[in-house]
Structure formats: C-alpha cells, structure tokens
GROMACS .gro file of C-alpha atoms in nm:
model
  434
    1MET     CA    1  20.120  16.737  19.147
    2GLY     CA    2  19.822  16.959  19.071
    3LYS     CA    3  20.006  17.282  19.111
    4LYS     CA    4  20.294  17.158  18.880
    5ARG     CA    5  20.050  17.053  18.613
    6SER     CA    6  19.878  17.392  18.645
    7SER     CA    7  20.203  17.578  18.616
    8PHE     CA    8  20.300  17.369  18.318
    9PHE     CA    9  19.977  17.445  18.122
   10ILE     CA   10  20.002  17.820  18.215
   11THR     CA   11  20.361  17.830  18.089
   12LEU     CA   12  20.258  17.647  17.763
   13LEU     CA   13  19.966  17.890  17.711
   14LEU     CA   14  20.190  18.185  17.751
   15ALA     CA   15  20.436  18.039  17.505
   16LEU     CA   16  20.156  17.980  17.253
   17VAL     CA   17  20.030  18.327  17.286
   18LEU     CA   18  20.389  18.474  17.223
   19VAL     CA   19  20.422  18.262  16.915
   20LEU     CA   20  20.088  18.362  16.775
   21SER     CA   21  20.160  18.725  16.853
   22ALA     CA   22  20.494  18.707  16.681
   23CYS     CA   23  20.337  18.549  16.369
   24SER     CA   24  20.066  18.803  16.357
   25SER     CA   25  20.297  19.107  16.385
   26GLY     CA   26  20.533  18.961  16.126
   27SER     CA   27  20.260  18.916  15.862
   28SER     CA   28  20.048  19.213  15.926
   29SER     CA   29  20.178  19.435  15.648
   30SER     CA   30  20.148  19.165  15.385
   31SER     CA   31  19.802  19.060  15.485
   32LYS     CA   32  19.660  19.418  15.521
   33ASP     CA   33  19.820  19.604  15.241
   34THR     CA   34  19.593  19.606  14.929
   35THR     CA   35  19.647  19.745  14.574
   36ILE     CA   36  19.340  19.802  14.355
   37LYS     CA   37  19.430  19.800  13.987
   38TYR     CA   38  19.206  20.053  13.810
   39TRP     CA   39  19.192  20.112  13.432
   40SER     CA   40  18.992  20.428  13.360
   41MET     CA   41  18.818  20.545  13.041
   42TRP     CA   42  18.931  20.904  13.104
   43ASN     CA   43  19.240  21.075  12.988
   44LYS     CA   44  19.451  21.293  13.204
   45GLY     CA   45  19.325  21.650  13.228
   46GLU     CA   46  18.970  21.572  13.143
   47PRO     CA   47  18.720  21.702  13.413
   48GLN     CA   48  18.604  21.355  13.508
   49GLN     CA   49  18.970  21.242  13.554
   50VAL     CA   50  19.033  21.528  13.785
   51VAL     CA   51  18.726  21.454  13.988
   52ILE     CA   52  18.805  21.088  14.014
   53GLN     CA   53  19.171  21.154  14.114
   54LYS     CA   54  19.053  21.368  14.395
   55VAL     CA   55  18.838  21.082  14.519
   56ILE     CA   56  19.131  20.840  14.496
   57ASP     CA   57  19.354  21.074  14.693
   58ALA     CA   58  19.103  21.110  14.963
   59TYR     CA   59  19.045  20.734  14.984
   60GLU     CA   60  19.415  20.660  15.008
   61ASP     CA   61  19.452  20.925  15.289
   62ALA     CA   62  19.172  20.763  15.479
   63ASN     CA   63  19.294  20.408  15.399
   64PRO     CA   64  19.681  20.417  15.421
   65ASP     CA   65  19.699  20.045  15.381
   66VAL     CA   66  19.532  20.060  15.038
   67LYS     CA   67  19.692  20.181  14.716
   68ILE     CA   68  19.489  20.254  14.409
   69ASP     CA   69  19.704  20.198  14.096
   70VAL     CA   70  19.504  20.389  13.836
   71GLN     CA   71  19.590  20.401  13.465
   72TRP     CA   72  19.420  20.671  13.252
   73MET     CA   73  19.364  20.477  12.933
   74GLY     CA   74  19.104  20.660  12.736
   75ARG     CA   75  18.786  20.559  12.548
   76GLU     CA   76  18.928  20.228  12.415
   77VAL     CA   77  18.979  20.089  12.760
   78MET     CA   78  18.692  19.833  12.732
   79SER     CA   79  18.856  19.626  12.457
   80LYS     CA   80  19.168  19.620  12.665
   81VAL     CA   81  18.986  19.510  12.972
   82ARG     CA   82  18.803  19.235  12.777
   83ASN     CA   83  19.129  19.098  12.646
   84ALA     CA   84  19.289  19.111  12.992
   85ALA     CA   85  18.986  18.935  13.140
   86LEU     CA   86  18.996  18.653  12.891
   87SER     CA   87  19.366  18.608  12.979
   88GLY     CA   88  19.299  18.619  13.352
   89ASP     CA   89  19.488  18.943  13.407
   90ALA     CA   90  19.205  19.207  13.423
   91PRO     CA   91  19.204  19.506  13.645
   92ASP     CA   92  19.006  19.512  13.981
   93LEU     CA   93  18.813  19.809  13.844
   94THR     CA   94  18.721  19.984  13.527
   95GLU     CA   95  18.454  20.217  13.379
   96GLN     CA   96  18.275  20.296  13.053
   97SER     CA   97  17.923  20.336  12.926
   98GLY     CA   98  17.678  20.077  13.043
   99ALA     CA   99  17.604  19.952  12.698
  100GLU     CA  100  17.981  19.889  12.618
  101VAL     CA  101  18.024  19.728  12.959
  102GLU     CA  102  17.729  19.494  12.887
  103GLY     CA  103  17.845  19.404  12.544
  104ALA     CA  104  18.213  19.342  12.636
  105LEU     CA  105  18.198  19.208  12.975
  106ILE     CA  106  17.846  19.136  13.127
  107ASN     CA  107  17.710  18.937  12.846
  108ASN     CA  108  18.031  18.719  12.828
  109GLU     CA  109  18.031  18.661  13.204
  110LEU     CA  110  18.360  18.846  13.255
  111VAL     CA  111  18.246  19.049  13.559
  112GLU     CA  112  18.194  19.007  13.932
  113PRO     CA  113  17.857  19.065  14.091
  114LEU     CA  114  17.855  19.344  14.343
  115ASN     CA  115  17.532  19.260  14.523
  116GLU     CA  116  17.685  19.290  14.875
  117LEU     CA  117  17.763  19.655  14.781
  118LEU     CA  118  17.391  19.745  14.761
  119THR     CA  119  17.324  19.740  15.143
  120LYS     CA  120  17.668  19.868  15.239
  121LYS     CA  121  17.647  20.207  15.417
  122ILE     CA  122  17.782  20.515  15.250
  123PRO     CA  123  18.059  20.643  15.476
  124ASN     CA  124  17.976  20.938  15.674
  125GLU     CA  125  17.608  20.919  15.558
  126ASP     CA  126  17.478  20.622  15.718
  127THR     CA  127  17.265  20.549  15.409
  128PRO     CA  128  17.254  20.213  15.216
  129PHE     CA  129  17.433  20.236  14.902
  130GLN     CA  130  17.133  20.138  14.682
  131ASP     CA  131  16.921  20.425  14.833
  132VAL     CA  132  17.112  20.719  14.698
  133PHE     CA  133  17.044  20.661  14.327
  134ILE     CA  134  16.761  20.802  14.113
  135ASP     CA  135  16.503  20.539  14.076
  136ASP     CA  136  16.570  20.254  13.834
  137VAL     CA  137  16.911  20.382  13.734
  138LEU     CA  138  17.112  20.138  13.938
  139SER     CA  139  16.907  19.847  13.821
  140PHE     CA  140  16.917  19.939  13.447
  141TYR     CA  141  17.191  19.690  13.368
  142GLN     CA  142  17.113  19.417  13.624
  143LYS     CA  143  17.121  19.070  13.494
  144ASP     CA  144  16.963  18.758  13.658
  145ASP     CA  145  16.909  18.972  13.968
  146ASN     CA  146  17.281  19.054  13.991
  147THR     CA  147  17.418  19.411  14.000
  148TYR     CA  148  17.743  19.442  13.807
  149PHE     CA  149  17.741  19.805  13.695
  150ILE     CA  150  17.765  20.101  13.931
  151PRO     CA  151  17.659  20.423  13.737
  152TYR     CA  152  17.782  20.762  13.850
  153GLU     CA  153  17.704  20.994  13.550
  154ILE     CA  154  17.390  21.023  13.345
  155ILE     CA  155  17.391  21.126  12.978
  156SER     CA  156  17.091  21.157  12.745
  157SER     CA  157  17.009  21.313  12.421
  158GLY     CA  158  16.761  21.555  12.273
  159PHE     CA  159  16.726  21.886  12.095
  160HIS     CA  160  16.929  22.167  12.251
  161TYR     CA  161  16.820  22.540  12.181
  162ASN     CA  162  16.871  22.886  12.321
  163GLU     CA  163  16.560  23.000  12.493
  164ASN     CA  164  16.615  23.355  12.394
  165VAL     CA  165  16.622  23.267  12.020
  166PHE     CA  166  16.290  23.080  12.058
  167ASN     CA  167  16.144  23.375  12.229
  168GLU     CA  168  16.272  23.607  11.970
  169HIS     CA  169  16.112  23.413  11.695
  170GLY     CA  170  15.790  23.337  11.882
  171VAL     CA  171  15.811  22.962  11.869
  172GLU     CA  172  15.761  22.703  12.149
  173PRO     CA  173  15.946  22.364  12.183
  174PRO     CA  174  15.745  22.134  11.957
  175LYS     CA  175  15.594  21.808  12.096
  176THR     CA  176  15.508  21.641  11.781
  177TRP     CA  177  15.685  21.574  11.451
  178ASP     CA  178  15.440  21.786  11.260
  179GLU     CA  179  15.484  22.076  11.503
  180PHE     CA  180  15.868  22.028  11.470
  181ILE     CA  181  15.854  22.071  11.098
  182GLU     CA  182  15.644  22.385  11.124
  183VAL     CA  183  15.873  22.538  11.383
  184ALA     CA  184  16.180  22.463  11.160
  185LYS     CA  185  16.013  22.606  10.859
  186LYS     CA  186  15.922  22.932  11.043
  187LEU     CA  187  16.284  22.966  11.162
  188LYS     CA  188  16.410  22.904  10.808
  189ASN     CA  189  16.174  23.157  10.667
  190ALA     CA  190  16.308  23.411  10.918
  191GLY     CA  191  16.659  23.355  10.785
  192LEU     CA  192  16.785  23.127  11.060
  193ALA     CA  193  16.923  22.784  10.980
  194PRO     CA  194  16.697  22.539  11.178
  195LEU     CA  195  16.937  22.250  11.249
  196ALA     CA  196  17.309  22.254  11.320
  197GLN     CA  197  17.508  21.938  11.221
  198ASP     CA  198  17.869  21.848  11.221
  199GLY     CA  199  17.863  21.598  10.932
  200ASN     CA  200  18.198  21.437  10.994
  201ILE     CA  201  18.072  21.274  11.309
  202ASP     CA  202  17.889  20.973  11.187
  203PHE     CA  203  17.729  20.878  11.515
  204TYR     CA  204  17.594  21.230  11.556
  205ASN     CA  205  17.432  21.191  11.218
  206ALA     CA  206  17.277  20.865  11.335
  207TYR     CA  207  17.072  21.039  11.597
  208TYR     CA  208  16.790  21.117  11.358
  209TYR     CA  209  16.723  20.777  11.213
  210TYR     CA  210  16.768  20.615  11.560
  211TRP     CA  211  16.528  20.851  11.728
  212LEU     CA  212  16.269  20.824  11.451
  213VAL     CA  213  16.270  20.451  11.485
  214GLU     CA  214  16.229  20.459  11.860
  215ARG     CA  215  15.938  20.705  11.833
  216LEU     CA  216  15.765  20.494  11.552
  217MET     CA  217  15.847  20.152  11.670
  218GLY     CA  218  15.965  20.158  12.022
  219PRO     CA  219  16.285  20.031  12.198
  220GLY     CA  220  16.432  19.715  12.062
  221ALA     CA  221  16.331  19.766  11.703
  222LEU     CA  222  16.672  19.862  11.583
  223VAL     CA  223  16.847  19.568  11.754
  224GLU     CA  224  16.594  19.337  11.614
  225ALA     CA  225  16.635  19.451  11.255
  226ALA     CA  226  17.028  19.457  11.285
  227GLY     CA  227  17.023  19.099  11.414
  228ASP     CA  228  16.800  18.954  11.150
  229LYS     CA  229  17.051  18.761  10.932
  230THR     CA  230  16.803  18.759  10.632
  231GLY     CA  231  16.782  19.153  10.634
  232GLU     CA  232  16.404  19.124  10.572
  233THR     CA  233  16.301  19.298  10.889
  234TRP     CA  234  16.414  19.630  10.739
  235SER     CA  235  16.135  19.614  10.495
  236GLN     CA  236  15.868  19.671  10.769
  237SER     CA  237  15.684  19.996  10.734
  238GLY     CA  238  15.814  20.173  11.042
  239TYR     CA  239  16.188  20.150  10.930
  240VAL     CA  240  16.082  20.291  10.586
  241GLU     CA  241  15.875  20.578  10.737
  242ALA     CA  242  16.173  20.672  10.969
  243ALA     CA  243  16.398  20.701  10.659
  244LYS     CA  244  16.151  20.900  10.476
  245LYS     CA  245  16.133  21.156  10.764
  246VAL     CA  246  16.508  21.198  10.753
  247GLN     CA  247  16.479  21.252  10.395
  248GLU     CA  248  16.207  21.508  10.458
  249LEU     CA  249  16.457  21.725  10.670
  250VAL     CA  250  16.703  21.709  10.373
  251ASP     CA  251  16.460  21.792  10.103
  252LEU     CA  252  16.316  22.087  10.303
  253GLY     CA  253  16.674  22.220  10.340
  254LEU     CA  254  16.648  22.237  10.722
  255PHE     CA  255  17.013  22.154  10.793
  256VAL     CA  256  17.265  22.449  10.804
  257ASP     CA  257  17.443  22.514  10.475
  258GLY     CA  258  17.754  22.295  10.430
  259TYR     CA  259  17.669  22.044  10.715
  260LYS     CA  260  17.811  21.752  10.495
  261GLY     CA  261  18.152  21.894  10.511
  262SER     CA  262  18.130  22.049  10.860
  263GLN     CA  263  18.429  21.932  11.077
  264TYR     CA  264  18.356  21.897  11.447
  265PRO     CA  265  18.314  22.120  11.647
  266ALA     CA  266  18.246  22.389  11.376
  267ALA     CA  267  17.874  22.353  11.362
  268GLN     CA  268  17.800  22.320  11.728
  269THR     CA  269  18.038  22.612  11.798
  270ALA     CA  270  17.845  22.823  11.532
  271TRP     CA  271  17.513  22.708  11.692
  272ALA     CA  272  17.631  22.841  12.031
  273SER     CA  273  17.720  23.173  11.863
  274GLY     CA  274  17.378  23.206  11.722
  275ASP     CA  275  17.406  23.102  11.368
  276SER     CA  276  17.150  22.815  11.396
  277ALA     CA  277  16.845  22.738  11.604
  278MET     CA  278  16.853  22.380  11.720
  279ILE     CA  279  17.092  22.081  11.751
  280LEU     CA  280  17.023  21.711  11.819
  281ASN     CA  281  17.300  21.590  12.049
  282GLY     CA  282  17.394  21.444  12.381
  283SER     CA  283  17.357  21.633  12.694
  284TRP     CA  284  17.740  21.696  12.713
  285LEU     CA  285  17.690  21.959  12.448
  286SER     CA  286  17.630  22.245  12.685
  287SER     CA  287  17.966  22.194  12.859
  288GLU     CA  288  18.148  22.162  12.520
  289THR     CA  289  17.999  22.485  12.395
  290ALA     CA  290  17.979  22.710  12.699
  291GLU     CA  291  18.290  22.917  12.616
  292TYR     CA  292  18.147  23.011  12.277
  293SER     CA  293  17.797  23.107  12.370
  294ALA     CA  294  17.684  23.455  12.444
  295GLU     CA  295  17.630  23.589  12.799
  296ASP     CA  296  17.256  23.581  12.748
  297PHE     CA  297  17.253  23.232  12.607
  298VAL     CA  298  16.996  23.026  12.800
  299TYR     CA  299  17.047  22.646  12.744
  300LYS     CA  300  16.733  22.464  12.712
  301ALA     CA  301  16.626  22.119  12.574
  302PHE     CA  302  16.321  21.929  12.454
  303PRO     CA  303  16.284  21.557  12.390
  304PHE     CA  304  16.261  21.411  12.039
  305PRO     CA  305  15.903  21.473  11.914
  306THR     CA  306  15.639  21.204  11.910
  307ILE     CA  307  15.491  21.088  11.578
  308GLU     CA  308  15.120  21.019  11.522
  309GLY     CA  309  15.054  20.649  11.542
  310GLY     CA  310  15.402  20.577  11.687
  311LYS     CA  311  15.470  20.352  11.976
  312GLY     CA  312  15.719  20.579  12.150
  313GLY     CA  313  15.637  20.884  12.354
  314THR     CA  314  15.825  21.156  12.525
  315ASP     CA  315  15.785  20.978  12.853
  316GLN     CA  316  16.047  20.732  12.718
  317ALA     CA  317  16.401  20.858  12.787
  318GLU     CA  318  16.736  20.760  12.662
  319LEU     CA  319  16.960  20.651  12.954
  320TYR     CA  320  17.324  20.663  12.862
  321LEU     CA  321  17.510  20.573  13.178
  322ILE     CA  322  17.879  20.595  13.265
  323GLY     CA  323  17.984  20.377  13.560
  324TRP     CA  324  18.216  20.133  13.727
  325VAL     CA  325  18.237  19.748  13.691
  326ALA     CA  326  18.460  19.488  13.863
  327PRO     CA  327  18.603  19.242  13.594
  328LYS     CA  328  18.628  18.876  13.669
  329GLY     CA  329  18.879  18.796  13.937
  330ALA     CA  330  18.869  19.134  14.094
  331GLN     CA  331  18.907  19.201  14.463
  332LYS     CA  332  18.535  19.256  14.525
  333GLU     CA  333  18.561  19.365  14.888
  334ALA     CA  334  18.827  19.608  14.837
  335VAL     CA  335  18.638  19.738  14.517
  336SER     CA  336  18.310  19.771  14.703
  337ASP     CA  337  18.475  19.963  14.981
  338PHE     CA  338  18.613  20.217  14.745
  339LEU     CA  339  18.287  20.251  14.546
  340ALA     CA  340  18.087  20.315  14.860
  341PHE     CA  341  18.344  20.581  14.948
  342ALA     CA  342  18.328  20.746  14.602
  343MET     CA  343  17.956  20.766  14.607
  344GLN     CA  344  17.947  21.004  14.891
  345LYS     CA  345  17.759  21.323  14.813
  346LYS     CA  346  18.057  21.554  14.874
  347TYR     CA  347  18.248  21.365  14.600
  348GLN     CA  348  17.963  21.318  14.355
  349GLU     CA  349  17.910  21.690  14.368
  350GLY     CA  350  18.215  21.708  14.144
  351ILE     CA  351  18.027  21.543  13.873
  352VAL     CA  352  17.784  21.824  13.877
  353LYS     CA  353  18.001  22.121  13.955
  354ASP     CA  354  18.324  22.029  13.781
  355THR     CA  355  18.234  21.804  13.499
  356LYS     CA  356  17.895  21.986  13.425
  357ASN     CA  357  17.712  21.652  13.402
  358ILE     CA  358  17.419  21.489  13.575
  359SER     CA  359  17.501  21.267  13.884
  360THR     CA  360  17.312  20.945  13.944
  361ARG     CA  361  17.250  21.052  14.309
  362ALA     CA  362  16.897  21.149  14.360
  363ASP     CA  363  16.982  21.433  14.606
  364LEU     CA  364  17.198  21.626  14.352
  365GLU     CA  365  17.049  21.871  14.113
  366ALA     CA  366  17.179  21.905  13.760
  367PRO     CA  367  17.391  22.189  13.635
  368GLU     CA  368  17.156  22.476  13.526
  369ALA     CA  369  17.216  22.398  13.159
  370LEU     CA  370  17.109  22.039  13.201
  371ALA     CA  371  16.797  22.089  13.418
  372ASP     CA  372  16.569  21.996  13.130
  373PHE     CA  373  16.761  21.679  13.050
  374ARG     CA  374  16.749  21.574  13.428
  375GLU     CA  375  16.376  21.630  13.434
  376LEU     CA  376  16.340  21.416  13.109
  377VAL     CA  377  16.521  21.134  13.300
  378ILE     CA  378  16.353  21.152  13.637
  379ASN     CA  379  16.001  21.196  13.495
  380ALA     CA  380  16.042  20.909  13.235
  381SER     CA  381  15.812  20.610  13.257
  382SER     CA  382  16.068  20.389  13.091
  383TYR     CA  383  16.434  20.397  12.960
  384HIS     CA  384  16.617  20.269  12.662
  385LYS     CA  385  16.985  20.241  12.584
  386GLU     CA  386  17.170  20.492  12.349
  387TYR     CA  387  17.123  20.408  11.990
  388ASP     CA  388  16.901  20.131  12.116
  389GLY     CA  389  17.218  19.944  12.227
  390LEU     CA  390  17.334  19.893  11.863
  391GLN     CA  391  17.687  19.990  11.900
  392ALA     CA  392  17.734  19.755  12.191
  393GLU     CA  393  17.528  19.472  12.059
  394PHE     CA  394  17.652  19.466  11.706
  395PRO     CA  395  17.958  19.694  11.705
  396ASP     CA  396  18.099  19.584  11.375
  397TRP     CA  397  17.766  19.584  11.189
  398TRP     CA  398  17.714  19.936  11.327
  399LYS     CA  399  18.040  20.064  11.195
  400ILE     CA  400  18.050  19.865  10.871
  401VAL     CA  401  17.691  19.866  10.757
  402PHE     CA  402  17.478  20.123  10.936
  403LEU     CA  403  17.686  20.433  10.982
  404PRO     CA  404  17.806  20.467  10.620
  405LEU     CA  405  17.463  20.411  10.488
  406ASP     CA  406  17.305  20.653  10.745
  407ASP     CA  407  17.560  20.930  10.628
  408LYS     CA  408  17.437  20.889  10.271
  409LEU     CA  409  17.076  20.923  10.378
  410ILE     CA  410  17.135  21.237  10.591
  411PHE     CA  411  17.353  21.392  10.322
  412GLY     CA  412  17.086  21.329  10.062
  413GLU     CA  413  17.308  21.107   9.852
  414ILE     CA  414  17.046  20.832   9.856
  415LYS     CA  415  16.664  20.830   9.892
  416ALA     CA  416  16.482  20.653  10.171
  417GLU     CA  417  16.379  20.350   9.964
  418GLU     CA  418  16.735  20.290   9.847
  419PHE     CA  419  16.858  20.338  10.210
  420ILE     CA  420  16.624  20.053  10.315
  421LYS     CA  421  16.714  19.825  10.021
  422GLU     CA  422  17.073  19.857  10.090
  423LEU     CA  423  17.021  19.795  10.469
  424GLN     CA  424  16.845  19.465  10.375
  425LYS     CA  425  17.119  19.371  10.132
  426GLN     CA  426  17.422  19.474  10.331
  427THR     CA  427  17.292  19.331  10.651
  428LYS     CA  428  17.243  18.981  10.489
  429GLU     CA  429  17.583  19.011  10.336
  430TYR     CA  430  17.742  19.094  10.670
  431TRP     CA  431  17.583  18.802  10.851
  432ASP     CA  432  17.660  18.567  10.569
  433LYS     CA  433  18.024  18.643  10.628
  434GLN     CA  434  18.023  18.580  11.006
   0.00000   0.00000   0.00000
C-alpha cells in the first residue's frame, strides 16, 4: 500500500514537472523579449546621434532579447513626448535639456523615478552608477528626493577668445565688468572689433541681459520677475542696471559692424577667422567653428565678469545639461539596464572625442578647446540653469515678450529705461490674457 502510494506521488510529481517545463518553454520568447521605445532629440547624422547609435548597437549585441526602437525626432521632441505622455502612449526613453525636461515632464508628474538606478553597478566597471558623475550634476534636477533626469553631456556659456589674439594685443581675460569694458576699448582702439554677434539668433542676443541680471541679482531673479503678474518687479534697480550695461555696450560701439543683420553663422565664422576678439556663447561654439579657425587658433574661455556690489560671482556656473528621462509608464527596469550600460566610460568617451563636448563622467577630461569650461563647472560653488530656466518655466512669455524686447535693446532701438517700462507693461498684459 505504501509503495503504491509512493509510486503514485512520484508519477504525479514527474507529470507536474513536465507540464510546468512545457509551459515555461512555450512562453519564454514572449516573456523575455523586450522592446524599448526611444524618442531622441538628435537628428540622423549629428555627432551625438552617431555616438548613441553605437551604444544602441552594442547593447543589442550584448542583449539579443532586447530591441531598442529609436526614432531620431530632433529638437522639438519634448512637446511630442509630453502630448504622448498625457494620452498614455509615451516612449520608454527620451532626452533633452534638463530645463526642458523639467518644464514639460517633471513638473507635470509625467516621469518615472529612476532611484534604483543610482546603486546599480556600471557593467564591466563594478562601480555604482551614481559614483561616476561630476559632483552635484546628477542631483541637479532631483525633486522630492527622486532622480528622474540622467545627464550625459554638459554645456555652459561664457566668453570665447583666441589666446594668441589676446597675447598679441597684450590683454588678459577680464574678471570684472570694468576690466571687461577697458579690454574691449583697447581692442577697438587697435582696430579689432571686440564682440562678435549673430543678431538673427534672438536667444544668443539674450545672453547679455541674462548674464548681467545673474551677476547683479543672483539666480532666480529673472524667473521671479517674469512670473510677477503685475510686472512691477522689473522696476527694481538691478533689472534697470543690467539693461543700462547692455546699452553701454551698444553706445560704445563694441559689437562688430553689421551685427544686427548678421545671419548665423556669419559672425561666429568671422570671429574664428580673426575678424573679432570675443564672442559670448555656449560651449558648443568651438566644435561649430573649428573648421574655420586658423591652425594657430587657441580656444580659451572666461566666465562672465563680476559686477561691483552684485550678488553673483564667477564661482557660480551655468549648468546646461543634456540627458535621458523615462516618461510616465516606461519600462523602468529595462530603461535602467540600458542607461547603466550607456554610461560606461568606453561609450561616454564618444561624447568627448566624437561630439567634442563635456561628459558628465568625472573621470573623463574635456576636449582641449573646452578645458576652461570644464574647469568653470567642476570648480563652481553653485550652479544655475541656462537663462535662469526662463525658456522652460515660461516658454511663451520668453518668446512673445522677452526675446523681441531684448533684441530691440541690444540693437540700440530702445534705451534701457524704455526696455524696462515695456517689460513691465507687456508682462502684465501677457498674464492678464492667461
């Protein structure tokens, strides 16, 4: 009786194992195969697109059960992602500048936290993910102790110059606004246009007023004034003084002749050819102008000068980050696995060598032309967002109110006092219509 019962249970157990085995083998492909839907900000052929495609190819080779369905959608990708997230059909992975990601997705709770990724080991390196980044860069867009944004490229802005030109004219990079004006006057008197400017790019024109407000009033001041629905904040002395200093540049004739009508990239190309001395722009400028510069051109940069009595200093750096985010509903585990793979040093070297930009990895040096910008970032005591975050926080106000008025100021079409009055008036009118 005991032997029969034992034999019966053994037979039953074997049958159960065979059934489970059959079920497992029959469903393995459907349970394991994964497709990550990735909408990228890059266009086909751009250096970053080429680098990321290489990472995707390597990841798929190493993970044959994973397919990354990437669409190269260009700079307007974030608006498309936001609409898709609102309708519940967002991609698993996308990328843009941190400010745009914050404005479109993070602030609207349309993202997945990636906290588990922080302690995940980088493949082939045995290093926790969070430990490979330059200090404070990974946490820059954290919210409520959640990490949503994974940066892989650093951009900043400041004055670019050719070290040989400065040496030829016996000038040093200025540290204060007064020194800056004196250097510019000396260069002008020597027959060299001090400042290059492609006037048809409104957000390039905006660099001057934005940086002057940062140096005078500190981070957050522009966003505060733009968000004041009465418009009255603009009347504060710091905003007025910043406008007067932009006007000072115009009145002294420090911009290259014809800058108002200069069509990008004419002015920056001419600067690289030696027709002007300095240009205030993003750190991408060296890669854009390298083919036009002379063989002895030595790319150097200095931060926007300090202003006596101002709240901002050169130890405060602009942090313009490009990185990844997982929209709401994304396959977090699959995305995290890919991002840990992508942040390997051997792949991030492509950001430095092939795109000529600064990697967020602490163990990668910048391209030689961007060494000064990397030093500004890693030695900074604090960071602020590009344009103080204005274009992400109040994108319509930025385009409708600020940029057109700022163009008039930098072109000398209105004086500082009128610029401020119009900012007050048009800001109030804008908010009244919302």
